[in-house]
CSV table of C-alpha atoms in Angstrom, one decimal:
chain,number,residue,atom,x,y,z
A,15,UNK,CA,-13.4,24.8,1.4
A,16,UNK,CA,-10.1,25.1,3.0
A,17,UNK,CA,-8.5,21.8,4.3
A,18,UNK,CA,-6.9,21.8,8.1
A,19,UNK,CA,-4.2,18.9,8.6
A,20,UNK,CA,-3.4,17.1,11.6
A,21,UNK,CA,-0.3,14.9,10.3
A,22,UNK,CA,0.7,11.8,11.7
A,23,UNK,CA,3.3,11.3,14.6
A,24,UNK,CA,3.4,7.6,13.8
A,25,UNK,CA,4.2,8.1,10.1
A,26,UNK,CA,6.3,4.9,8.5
A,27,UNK,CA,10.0,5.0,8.5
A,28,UNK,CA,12.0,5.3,5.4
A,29,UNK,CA,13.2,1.5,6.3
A,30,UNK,CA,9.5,0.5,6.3
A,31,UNK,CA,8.0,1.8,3.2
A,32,UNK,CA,11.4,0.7,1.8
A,33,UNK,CA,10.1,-2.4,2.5
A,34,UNK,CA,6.7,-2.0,1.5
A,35,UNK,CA,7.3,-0.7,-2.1
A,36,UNK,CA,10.0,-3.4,-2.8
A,37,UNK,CA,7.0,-5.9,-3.1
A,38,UNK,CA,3.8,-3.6,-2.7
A,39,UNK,CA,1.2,-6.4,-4.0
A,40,UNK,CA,-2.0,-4.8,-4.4
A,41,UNK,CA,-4.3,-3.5,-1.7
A,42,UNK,CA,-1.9,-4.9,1.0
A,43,UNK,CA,-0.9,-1.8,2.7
A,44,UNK,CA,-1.9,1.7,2.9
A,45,UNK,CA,-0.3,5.2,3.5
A,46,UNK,CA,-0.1,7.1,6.8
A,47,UNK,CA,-3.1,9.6,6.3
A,48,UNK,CA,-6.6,9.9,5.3
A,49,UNK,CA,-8.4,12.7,3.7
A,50,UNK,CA,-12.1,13.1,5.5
A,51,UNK,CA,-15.0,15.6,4.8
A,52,UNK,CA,-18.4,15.1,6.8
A,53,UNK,CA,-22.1,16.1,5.6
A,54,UNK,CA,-24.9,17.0,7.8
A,55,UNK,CA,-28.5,17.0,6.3
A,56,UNK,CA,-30.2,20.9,6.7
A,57,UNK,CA,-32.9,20.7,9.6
A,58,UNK,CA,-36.5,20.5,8.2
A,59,UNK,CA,-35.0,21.1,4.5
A,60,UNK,CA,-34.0,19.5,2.0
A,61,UNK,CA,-30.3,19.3,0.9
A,62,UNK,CA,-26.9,19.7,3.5
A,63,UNK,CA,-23.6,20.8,4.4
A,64,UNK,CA,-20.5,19.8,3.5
A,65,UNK,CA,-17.7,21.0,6.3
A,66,UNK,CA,-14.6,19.9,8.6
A,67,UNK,CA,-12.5,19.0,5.5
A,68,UNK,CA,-9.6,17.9,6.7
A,69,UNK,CA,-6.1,15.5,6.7
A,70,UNK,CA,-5.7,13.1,9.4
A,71,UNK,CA,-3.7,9.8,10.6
A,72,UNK,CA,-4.8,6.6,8.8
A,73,UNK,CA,-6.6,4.4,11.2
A,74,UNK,CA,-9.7,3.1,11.9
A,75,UNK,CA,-13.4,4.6,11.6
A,76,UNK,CA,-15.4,5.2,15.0
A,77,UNK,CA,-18.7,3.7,13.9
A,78,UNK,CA,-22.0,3.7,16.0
A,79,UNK,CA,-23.7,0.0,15.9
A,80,UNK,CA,-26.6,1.9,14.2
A,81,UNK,CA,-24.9,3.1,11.1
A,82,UNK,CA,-26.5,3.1,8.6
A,83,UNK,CA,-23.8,2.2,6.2
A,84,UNK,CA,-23.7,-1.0,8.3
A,85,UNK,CA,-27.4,-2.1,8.2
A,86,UNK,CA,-28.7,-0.9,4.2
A,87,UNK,CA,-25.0,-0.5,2.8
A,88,UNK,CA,-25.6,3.1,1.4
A,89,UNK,CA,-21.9,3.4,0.3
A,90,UNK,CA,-20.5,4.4,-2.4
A,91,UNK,CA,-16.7,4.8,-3.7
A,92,UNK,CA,-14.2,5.2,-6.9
A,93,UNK,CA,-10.7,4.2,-7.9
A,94,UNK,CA,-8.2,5.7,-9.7
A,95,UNK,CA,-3.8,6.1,-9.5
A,96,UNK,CA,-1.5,8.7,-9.1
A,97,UNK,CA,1.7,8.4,-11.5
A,98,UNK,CA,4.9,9.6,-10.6
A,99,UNK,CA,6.9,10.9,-13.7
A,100,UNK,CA,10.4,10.6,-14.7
A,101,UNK,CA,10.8,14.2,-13.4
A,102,UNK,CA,9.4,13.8,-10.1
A,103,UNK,CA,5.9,14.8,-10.4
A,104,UNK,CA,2.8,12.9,-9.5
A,105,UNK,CA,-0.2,12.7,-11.6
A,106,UNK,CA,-3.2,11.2,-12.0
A,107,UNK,CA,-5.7,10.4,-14.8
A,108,UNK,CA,-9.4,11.9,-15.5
A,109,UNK,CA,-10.3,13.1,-12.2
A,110,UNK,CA,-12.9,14.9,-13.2
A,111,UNK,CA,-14.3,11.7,-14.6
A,112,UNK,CA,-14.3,10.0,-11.0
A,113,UNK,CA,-15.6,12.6,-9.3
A,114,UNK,CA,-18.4,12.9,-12.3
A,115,UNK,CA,-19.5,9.1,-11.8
A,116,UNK,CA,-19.1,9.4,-8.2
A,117,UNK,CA,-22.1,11.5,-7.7
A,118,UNK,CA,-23.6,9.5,-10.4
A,119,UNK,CA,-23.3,6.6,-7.7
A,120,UNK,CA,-24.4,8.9,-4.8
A,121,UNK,CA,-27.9,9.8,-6.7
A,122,UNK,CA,-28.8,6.4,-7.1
A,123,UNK,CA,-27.9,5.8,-3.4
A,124,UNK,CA,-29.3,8.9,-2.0
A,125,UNK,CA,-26.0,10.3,-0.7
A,126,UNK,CA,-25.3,13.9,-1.1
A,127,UNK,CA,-23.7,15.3,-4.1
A,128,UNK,CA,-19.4,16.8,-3.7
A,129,UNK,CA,-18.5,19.4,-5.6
A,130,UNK,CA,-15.9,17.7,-8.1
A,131,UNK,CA,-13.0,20.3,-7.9
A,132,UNK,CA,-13.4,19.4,-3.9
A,133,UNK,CA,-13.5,15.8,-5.0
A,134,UNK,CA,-9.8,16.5,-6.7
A,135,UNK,CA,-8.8,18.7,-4.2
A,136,UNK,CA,-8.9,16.2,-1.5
A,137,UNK,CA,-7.2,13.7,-3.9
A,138,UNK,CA,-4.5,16.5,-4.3
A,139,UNK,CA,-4.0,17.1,-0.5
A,140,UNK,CA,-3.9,13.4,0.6
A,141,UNK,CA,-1.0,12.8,-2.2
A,142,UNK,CA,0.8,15.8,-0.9
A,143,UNK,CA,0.8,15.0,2.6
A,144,UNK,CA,2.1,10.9,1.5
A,145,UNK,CA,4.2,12.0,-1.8
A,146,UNK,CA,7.0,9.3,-0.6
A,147,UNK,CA,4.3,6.5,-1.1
A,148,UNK,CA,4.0,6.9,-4.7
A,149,UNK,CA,6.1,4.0,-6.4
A,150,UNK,CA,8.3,4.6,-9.1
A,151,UNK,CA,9.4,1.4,-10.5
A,152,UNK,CA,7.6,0.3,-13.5
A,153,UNK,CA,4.5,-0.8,-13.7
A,154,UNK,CA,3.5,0.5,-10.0
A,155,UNK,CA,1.5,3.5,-9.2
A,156,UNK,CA,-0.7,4.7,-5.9
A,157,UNK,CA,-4.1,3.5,-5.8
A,158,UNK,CA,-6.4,6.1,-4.4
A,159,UNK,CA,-9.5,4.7,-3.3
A,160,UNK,CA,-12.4,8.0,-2.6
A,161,UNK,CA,-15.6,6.5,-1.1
A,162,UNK,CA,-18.5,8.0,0.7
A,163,UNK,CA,-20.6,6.1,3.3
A,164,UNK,CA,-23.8,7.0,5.3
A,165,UNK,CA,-22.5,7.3,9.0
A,166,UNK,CA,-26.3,8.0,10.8
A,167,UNK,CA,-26.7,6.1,13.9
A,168,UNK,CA,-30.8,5.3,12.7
A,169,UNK,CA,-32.2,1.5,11.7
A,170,UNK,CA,-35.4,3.5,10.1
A,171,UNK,CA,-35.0,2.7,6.1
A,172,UNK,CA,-34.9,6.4,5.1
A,173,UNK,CA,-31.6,8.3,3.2
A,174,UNK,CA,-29.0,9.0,6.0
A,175,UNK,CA,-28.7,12.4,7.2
A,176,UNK,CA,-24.9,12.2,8.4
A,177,UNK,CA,-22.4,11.2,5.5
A,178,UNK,CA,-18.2,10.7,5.6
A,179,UNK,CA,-16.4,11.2,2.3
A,180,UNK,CA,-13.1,9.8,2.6
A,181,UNK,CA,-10.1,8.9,0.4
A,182,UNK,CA,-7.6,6.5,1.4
A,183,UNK,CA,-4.1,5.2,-0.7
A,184,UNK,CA,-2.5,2.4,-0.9
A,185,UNK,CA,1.1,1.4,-3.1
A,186,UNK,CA,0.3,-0.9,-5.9
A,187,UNK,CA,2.0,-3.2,-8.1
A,188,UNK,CA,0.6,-5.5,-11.6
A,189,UNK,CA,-3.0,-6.0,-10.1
A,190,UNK,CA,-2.8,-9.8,-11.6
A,191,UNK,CA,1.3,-10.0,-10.5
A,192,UNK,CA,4.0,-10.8,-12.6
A,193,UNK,CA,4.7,-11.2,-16.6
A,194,UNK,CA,1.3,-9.3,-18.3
A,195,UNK,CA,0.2,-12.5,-19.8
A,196,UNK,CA,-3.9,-13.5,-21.6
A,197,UNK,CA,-6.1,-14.0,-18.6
A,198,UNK,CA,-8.6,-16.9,-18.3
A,199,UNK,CA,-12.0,-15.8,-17.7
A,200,UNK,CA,-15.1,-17.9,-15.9
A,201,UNK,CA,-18.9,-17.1,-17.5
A,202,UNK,CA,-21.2,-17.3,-15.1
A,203,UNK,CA,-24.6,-18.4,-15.6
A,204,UNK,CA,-25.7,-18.8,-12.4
A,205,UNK,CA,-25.9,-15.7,-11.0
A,206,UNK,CA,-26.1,-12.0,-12.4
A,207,UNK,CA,-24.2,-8.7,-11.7
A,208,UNK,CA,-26.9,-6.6,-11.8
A,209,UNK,CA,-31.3,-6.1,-12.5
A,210,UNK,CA,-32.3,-3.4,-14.5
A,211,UNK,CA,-33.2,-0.8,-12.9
A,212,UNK,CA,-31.0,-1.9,-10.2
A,213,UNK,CA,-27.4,-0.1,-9.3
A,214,UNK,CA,-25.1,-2.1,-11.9
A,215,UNK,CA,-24.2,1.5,-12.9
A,216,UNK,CA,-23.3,3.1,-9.9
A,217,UNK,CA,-19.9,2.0,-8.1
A,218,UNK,CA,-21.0,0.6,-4.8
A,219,UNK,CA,-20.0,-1.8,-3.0
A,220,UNK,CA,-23.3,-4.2,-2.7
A,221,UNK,CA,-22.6,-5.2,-6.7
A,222,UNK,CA,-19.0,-6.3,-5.7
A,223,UNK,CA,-20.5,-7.8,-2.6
A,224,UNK,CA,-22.8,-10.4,-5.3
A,225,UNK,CA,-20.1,-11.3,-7.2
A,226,UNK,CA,-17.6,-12.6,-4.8
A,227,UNK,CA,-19.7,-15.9,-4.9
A,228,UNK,CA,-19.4,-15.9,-8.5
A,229,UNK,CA,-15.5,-14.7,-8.5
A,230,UNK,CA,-14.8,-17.6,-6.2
A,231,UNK,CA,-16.4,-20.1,-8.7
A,232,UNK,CA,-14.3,-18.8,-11.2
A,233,UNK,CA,-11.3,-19.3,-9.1
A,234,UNK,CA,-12.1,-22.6,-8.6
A,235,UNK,CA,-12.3,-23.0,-11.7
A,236,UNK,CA,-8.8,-22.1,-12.4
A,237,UNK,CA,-9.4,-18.3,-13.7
A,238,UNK,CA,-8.8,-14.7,-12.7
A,239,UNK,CA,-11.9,-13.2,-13.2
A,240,UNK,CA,-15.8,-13.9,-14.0
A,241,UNK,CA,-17.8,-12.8,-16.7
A,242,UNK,CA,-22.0,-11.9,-16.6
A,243,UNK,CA,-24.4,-11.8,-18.9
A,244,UNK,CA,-27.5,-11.0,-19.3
A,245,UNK,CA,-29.9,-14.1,-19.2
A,246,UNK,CA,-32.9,-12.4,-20.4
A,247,UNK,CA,-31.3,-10.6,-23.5
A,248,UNK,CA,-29.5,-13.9,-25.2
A,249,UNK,CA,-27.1,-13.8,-22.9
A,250,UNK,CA,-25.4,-10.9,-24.2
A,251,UNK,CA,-22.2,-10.0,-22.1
A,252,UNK,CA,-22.0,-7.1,-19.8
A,253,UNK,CA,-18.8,-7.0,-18.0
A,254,UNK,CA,-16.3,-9.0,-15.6
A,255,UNK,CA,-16.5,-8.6,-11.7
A,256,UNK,CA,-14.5,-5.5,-12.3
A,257,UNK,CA,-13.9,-4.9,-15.5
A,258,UNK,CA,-15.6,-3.6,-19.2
A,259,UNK,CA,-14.8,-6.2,-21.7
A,260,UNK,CA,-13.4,-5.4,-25.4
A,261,UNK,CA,-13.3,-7.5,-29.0
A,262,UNK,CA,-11.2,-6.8,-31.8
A,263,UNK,CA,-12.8,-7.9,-34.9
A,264,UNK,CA,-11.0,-9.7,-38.0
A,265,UNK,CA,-11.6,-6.0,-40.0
A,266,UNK,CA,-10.3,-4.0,-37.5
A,267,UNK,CA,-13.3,-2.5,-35.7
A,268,UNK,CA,-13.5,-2.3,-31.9
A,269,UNK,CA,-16.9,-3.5,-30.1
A,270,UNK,CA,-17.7,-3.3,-26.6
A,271,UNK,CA,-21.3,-4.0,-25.3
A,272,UNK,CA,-23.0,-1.3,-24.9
A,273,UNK,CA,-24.6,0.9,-21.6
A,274,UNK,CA,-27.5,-0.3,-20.8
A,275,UNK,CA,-28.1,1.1,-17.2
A,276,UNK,CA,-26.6,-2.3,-16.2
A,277,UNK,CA,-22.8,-1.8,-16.7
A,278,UNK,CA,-20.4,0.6,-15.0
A,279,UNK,CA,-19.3,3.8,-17.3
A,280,UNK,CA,-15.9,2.8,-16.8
A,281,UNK,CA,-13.2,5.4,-17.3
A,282,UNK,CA,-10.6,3.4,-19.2
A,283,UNK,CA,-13.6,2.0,-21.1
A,284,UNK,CA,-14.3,5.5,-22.4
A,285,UNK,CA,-10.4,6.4,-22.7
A,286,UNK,CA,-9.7,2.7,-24.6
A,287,UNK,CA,-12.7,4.2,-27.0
A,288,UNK,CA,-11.0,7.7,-27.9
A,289,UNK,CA,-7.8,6.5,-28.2
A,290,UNK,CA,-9.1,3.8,-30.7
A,291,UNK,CA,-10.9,6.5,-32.7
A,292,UNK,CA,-7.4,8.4,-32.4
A,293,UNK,CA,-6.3,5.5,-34.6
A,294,UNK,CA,-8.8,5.5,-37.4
A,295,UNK,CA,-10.6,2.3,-35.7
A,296,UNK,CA,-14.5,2.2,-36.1
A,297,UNK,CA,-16.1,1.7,-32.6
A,298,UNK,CA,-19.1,0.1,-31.5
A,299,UNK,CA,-21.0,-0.1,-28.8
A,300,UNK,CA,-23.5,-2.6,-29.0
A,301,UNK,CA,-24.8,-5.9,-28.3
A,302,UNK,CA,-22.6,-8.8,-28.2
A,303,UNK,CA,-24.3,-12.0,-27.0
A,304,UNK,CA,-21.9,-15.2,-25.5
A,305,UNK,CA,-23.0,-17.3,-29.2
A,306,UNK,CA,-21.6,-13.7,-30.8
A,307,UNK,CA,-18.5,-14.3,-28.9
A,308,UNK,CA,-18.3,-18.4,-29.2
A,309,UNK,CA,-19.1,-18.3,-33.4
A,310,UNK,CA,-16.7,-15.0,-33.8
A,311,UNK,CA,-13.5,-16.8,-31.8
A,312,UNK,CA,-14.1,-20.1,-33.8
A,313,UNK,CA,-14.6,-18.6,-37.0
A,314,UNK,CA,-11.7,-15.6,-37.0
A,315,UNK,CA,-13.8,-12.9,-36.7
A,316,UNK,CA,-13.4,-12.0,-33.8
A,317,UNK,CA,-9.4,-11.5,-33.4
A,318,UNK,CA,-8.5,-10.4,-29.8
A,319,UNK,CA,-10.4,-9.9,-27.0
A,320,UNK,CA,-9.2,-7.8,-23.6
A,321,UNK,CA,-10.8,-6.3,-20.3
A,322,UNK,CA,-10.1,-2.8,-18.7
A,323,UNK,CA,-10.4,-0.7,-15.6
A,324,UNK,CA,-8.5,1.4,-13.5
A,325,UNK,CA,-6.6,-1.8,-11.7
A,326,UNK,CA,-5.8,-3.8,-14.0
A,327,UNK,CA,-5.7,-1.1,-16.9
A,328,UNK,CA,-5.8,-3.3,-20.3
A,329,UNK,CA,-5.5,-7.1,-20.0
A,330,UNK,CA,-6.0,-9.6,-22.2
A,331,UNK,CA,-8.0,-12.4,-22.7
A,332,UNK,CA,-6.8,-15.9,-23.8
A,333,UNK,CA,-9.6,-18.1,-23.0
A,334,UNK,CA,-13.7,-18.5,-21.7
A,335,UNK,CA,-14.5,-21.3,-19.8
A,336,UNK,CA,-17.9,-22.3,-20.0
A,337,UNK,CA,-18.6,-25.1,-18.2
A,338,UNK,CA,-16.5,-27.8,-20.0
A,339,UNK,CA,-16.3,-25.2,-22.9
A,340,UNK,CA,-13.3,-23.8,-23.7
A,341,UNK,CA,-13.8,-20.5,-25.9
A,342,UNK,CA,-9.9,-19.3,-27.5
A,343,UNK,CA,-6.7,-20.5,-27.3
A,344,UNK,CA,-4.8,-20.7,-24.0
A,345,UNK,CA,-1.6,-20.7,-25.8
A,346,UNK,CA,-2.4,-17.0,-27.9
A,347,UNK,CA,-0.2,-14.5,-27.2
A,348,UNK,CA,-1.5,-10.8,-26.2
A,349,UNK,CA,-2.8,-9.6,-29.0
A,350,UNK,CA,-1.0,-6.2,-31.4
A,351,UNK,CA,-4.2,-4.1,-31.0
A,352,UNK,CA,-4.4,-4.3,-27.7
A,353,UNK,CA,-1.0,-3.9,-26.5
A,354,UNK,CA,-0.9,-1.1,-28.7
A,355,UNK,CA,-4.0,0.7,-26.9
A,356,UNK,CA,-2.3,-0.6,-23.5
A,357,UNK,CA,1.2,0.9,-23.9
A,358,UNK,CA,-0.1,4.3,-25.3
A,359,UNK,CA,-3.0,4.3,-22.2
A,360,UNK,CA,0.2,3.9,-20.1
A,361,UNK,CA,2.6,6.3,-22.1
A,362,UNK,CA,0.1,9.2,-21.2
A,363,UNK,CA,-0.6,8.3,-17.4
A,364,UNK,CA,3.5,7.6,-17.2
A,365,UNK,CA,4.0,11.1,-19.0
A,366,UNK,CA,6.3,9.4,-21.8
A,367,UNK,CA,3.8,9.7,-24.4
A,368,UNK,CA,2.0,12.8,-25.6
A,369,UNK,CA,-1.3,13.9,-23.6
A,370,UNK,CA,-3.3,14.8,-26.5
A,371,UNK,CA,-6.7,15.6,-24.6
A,372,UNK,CA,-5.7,16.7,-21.5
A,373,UNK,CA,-6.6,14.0,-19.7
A,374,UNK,CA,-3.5,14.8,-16.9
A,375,UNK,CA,-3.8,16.6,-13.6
A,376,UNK,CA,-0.6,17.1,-11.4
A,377,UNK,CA,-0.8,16.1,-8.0
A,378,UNK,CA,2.0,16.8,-6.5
């Protein structure tokens, strides 16, 4: 499918994005274009067409009332970062695994399947057309944020038959700011991420929508994120708000709990996995309830634990607040394993450390 660009006229000045990149938080801004490709559903078959791919100003989305995005939230989107290079270039990290789980999501939402080299073709054109945006400075990359929403103007509860895919980017910084230091983590026992048989593995947006309650309790509660677990399975622990969870153990093996249908297949969780069998670590995926997690801190057998995903990349975790409950030591420093994982994840996204499985795809 060949793309058709209409650039912007109103693109930031060089004194603006200046500006922008000096400090580019997280989120906070965005780049001057958008990359769009529209679906229509076949009449009286099944299936549909993808067509008008194409690059276009960044600006707001012309919406009918009726959409059905707005009404049954039949969305779904990704997340990954380009990476510019000491040479220049910009690349980004597992496409192919984005565009992979993306249609993962859609099937369990009833969107329409993209082709994936599409999928990294639009990520490809996009980064052209806003190349300047991509930070350089360390620790900073370009967020690219691909999602997919149900555009029908139709309140019937039935699949929609008119889809946008889109991709937006936006500068980013240290997703938790400053000096990489252990994060403080909230349990939750309130409420759940996710049912099974629910869509706690696909990426959409009505899981992140349930946990803000949860993520603002945490918050309060003086942390950064909040952890879920599974009330009906000993509490064993799924993942943060945004984030797949990791333990060290005292004899060197690396645990993380294990896909259950209820946990998002992240893609730094399966990188974090290879590169820990790269180093002659045993891996399991498994079980791990919060008594698992208490017992193992207090006891030394459990050595270090750290979260990871595409934002954040690898962060660790000093403490878990339960309650009055304080799991861990908030004084710990990061622990060796996992800024050992972390700074070779980052070597081979930054290009400084070898690329082993080919994980790389230029952009730019």
């Amino acid at each position: 499918m060949e793309f058709t660009e209409h650039l912007s006229t109103n693109r930031a000045t060089d004194e603006e994005r200046a500006r922008i990149l000096a400090n580019p938080g997280f989120g906070d801004f965005f780049t001057d274009h958008t990359a769009v490709i529209d679906w229509t559903a076949n009449e009286n078959s099944e299936g549909g067409n993808w067509h008008d791919a194409r690059i276009e100003p960044y600006g707001p989305i012309a919406l009918d009332p009726a959409a059905s995005v707005l009404h049954y939230g039949q969305e779904i989107f990704e997340g990954l970062k380009a990476y510019r290079h000491a040479d220049g270039t910009v690349w980004t990290f597992r496409p192919d695994k984005n565009a992979a789980r993306l249609n993962r999501s859609a099937a369990r939402l009833a969107l329409p399947q993209l082709d994936e080299e599409l999928f990294v073709e639009s990520l490809r054109r996009l980064v052209k057309a806003d190349v300047q945006w991509v930070p350089s400075e360390e620790g900073e990359s370009l967020y690219i944020r691909p999602f997919m929403i149900a555009t029908e103007a139709f309140l019937g509860v039935r699949a929609a038959r008119e889809v946008s895919y889109r991709v937006i980017c936006s500068p980013a910084g240290n997703y938790f700011g400053g000096e990489l230091k252990p994060v403080s983590i909230w349990v939750s026992t309130k409420y759940a991420r996710a049912g099974r048989g629910g869509t706690g593995n696909a990426k959409c947006g009505g899981n992140y929508a349930a946990s803000l309650v949860a993520q603002m309790e945490a918050e309060a509660n003086g942390c950064k994120q909040v952890l879920f677990l599974d009330p009906f399975n000993n509490n064993a622990v799924e993942e943060l708000g945004g984030m797949n969870v990791f333990f060290v153990m005292k004899d060197g093996t690396l645990v993380t709990p294990a896909l259950t249908g209820t946990i998002l297949e992240g893609v730094t969780r399966e990188s974090v996995l290879q590169l820990a069998e790269d180093r002659g670590m045993k891996v399991e995926e498994r079980t791990i309830t919060l008594d698992e997690w208490r017992e193992g801190v207090n006891s030394g057998d459990i050595s270090e634990v750290f979260a990871c995903g595409t934002a954040a990349v690898i962060t660790p975790i000093g403490v878990l607040k339960n309650g009055d409950e304080v799991i861990g030591d908030p004084q710990a420093a990061a622990g060796e394993v996992t800024m050992a994982i972390r700074e070779e994840l980052l070597g081979i996204q930054l290009g400084t450390v070898e690329d082993r499985h080919g994980w790389l795809e230029q952009l730019a």
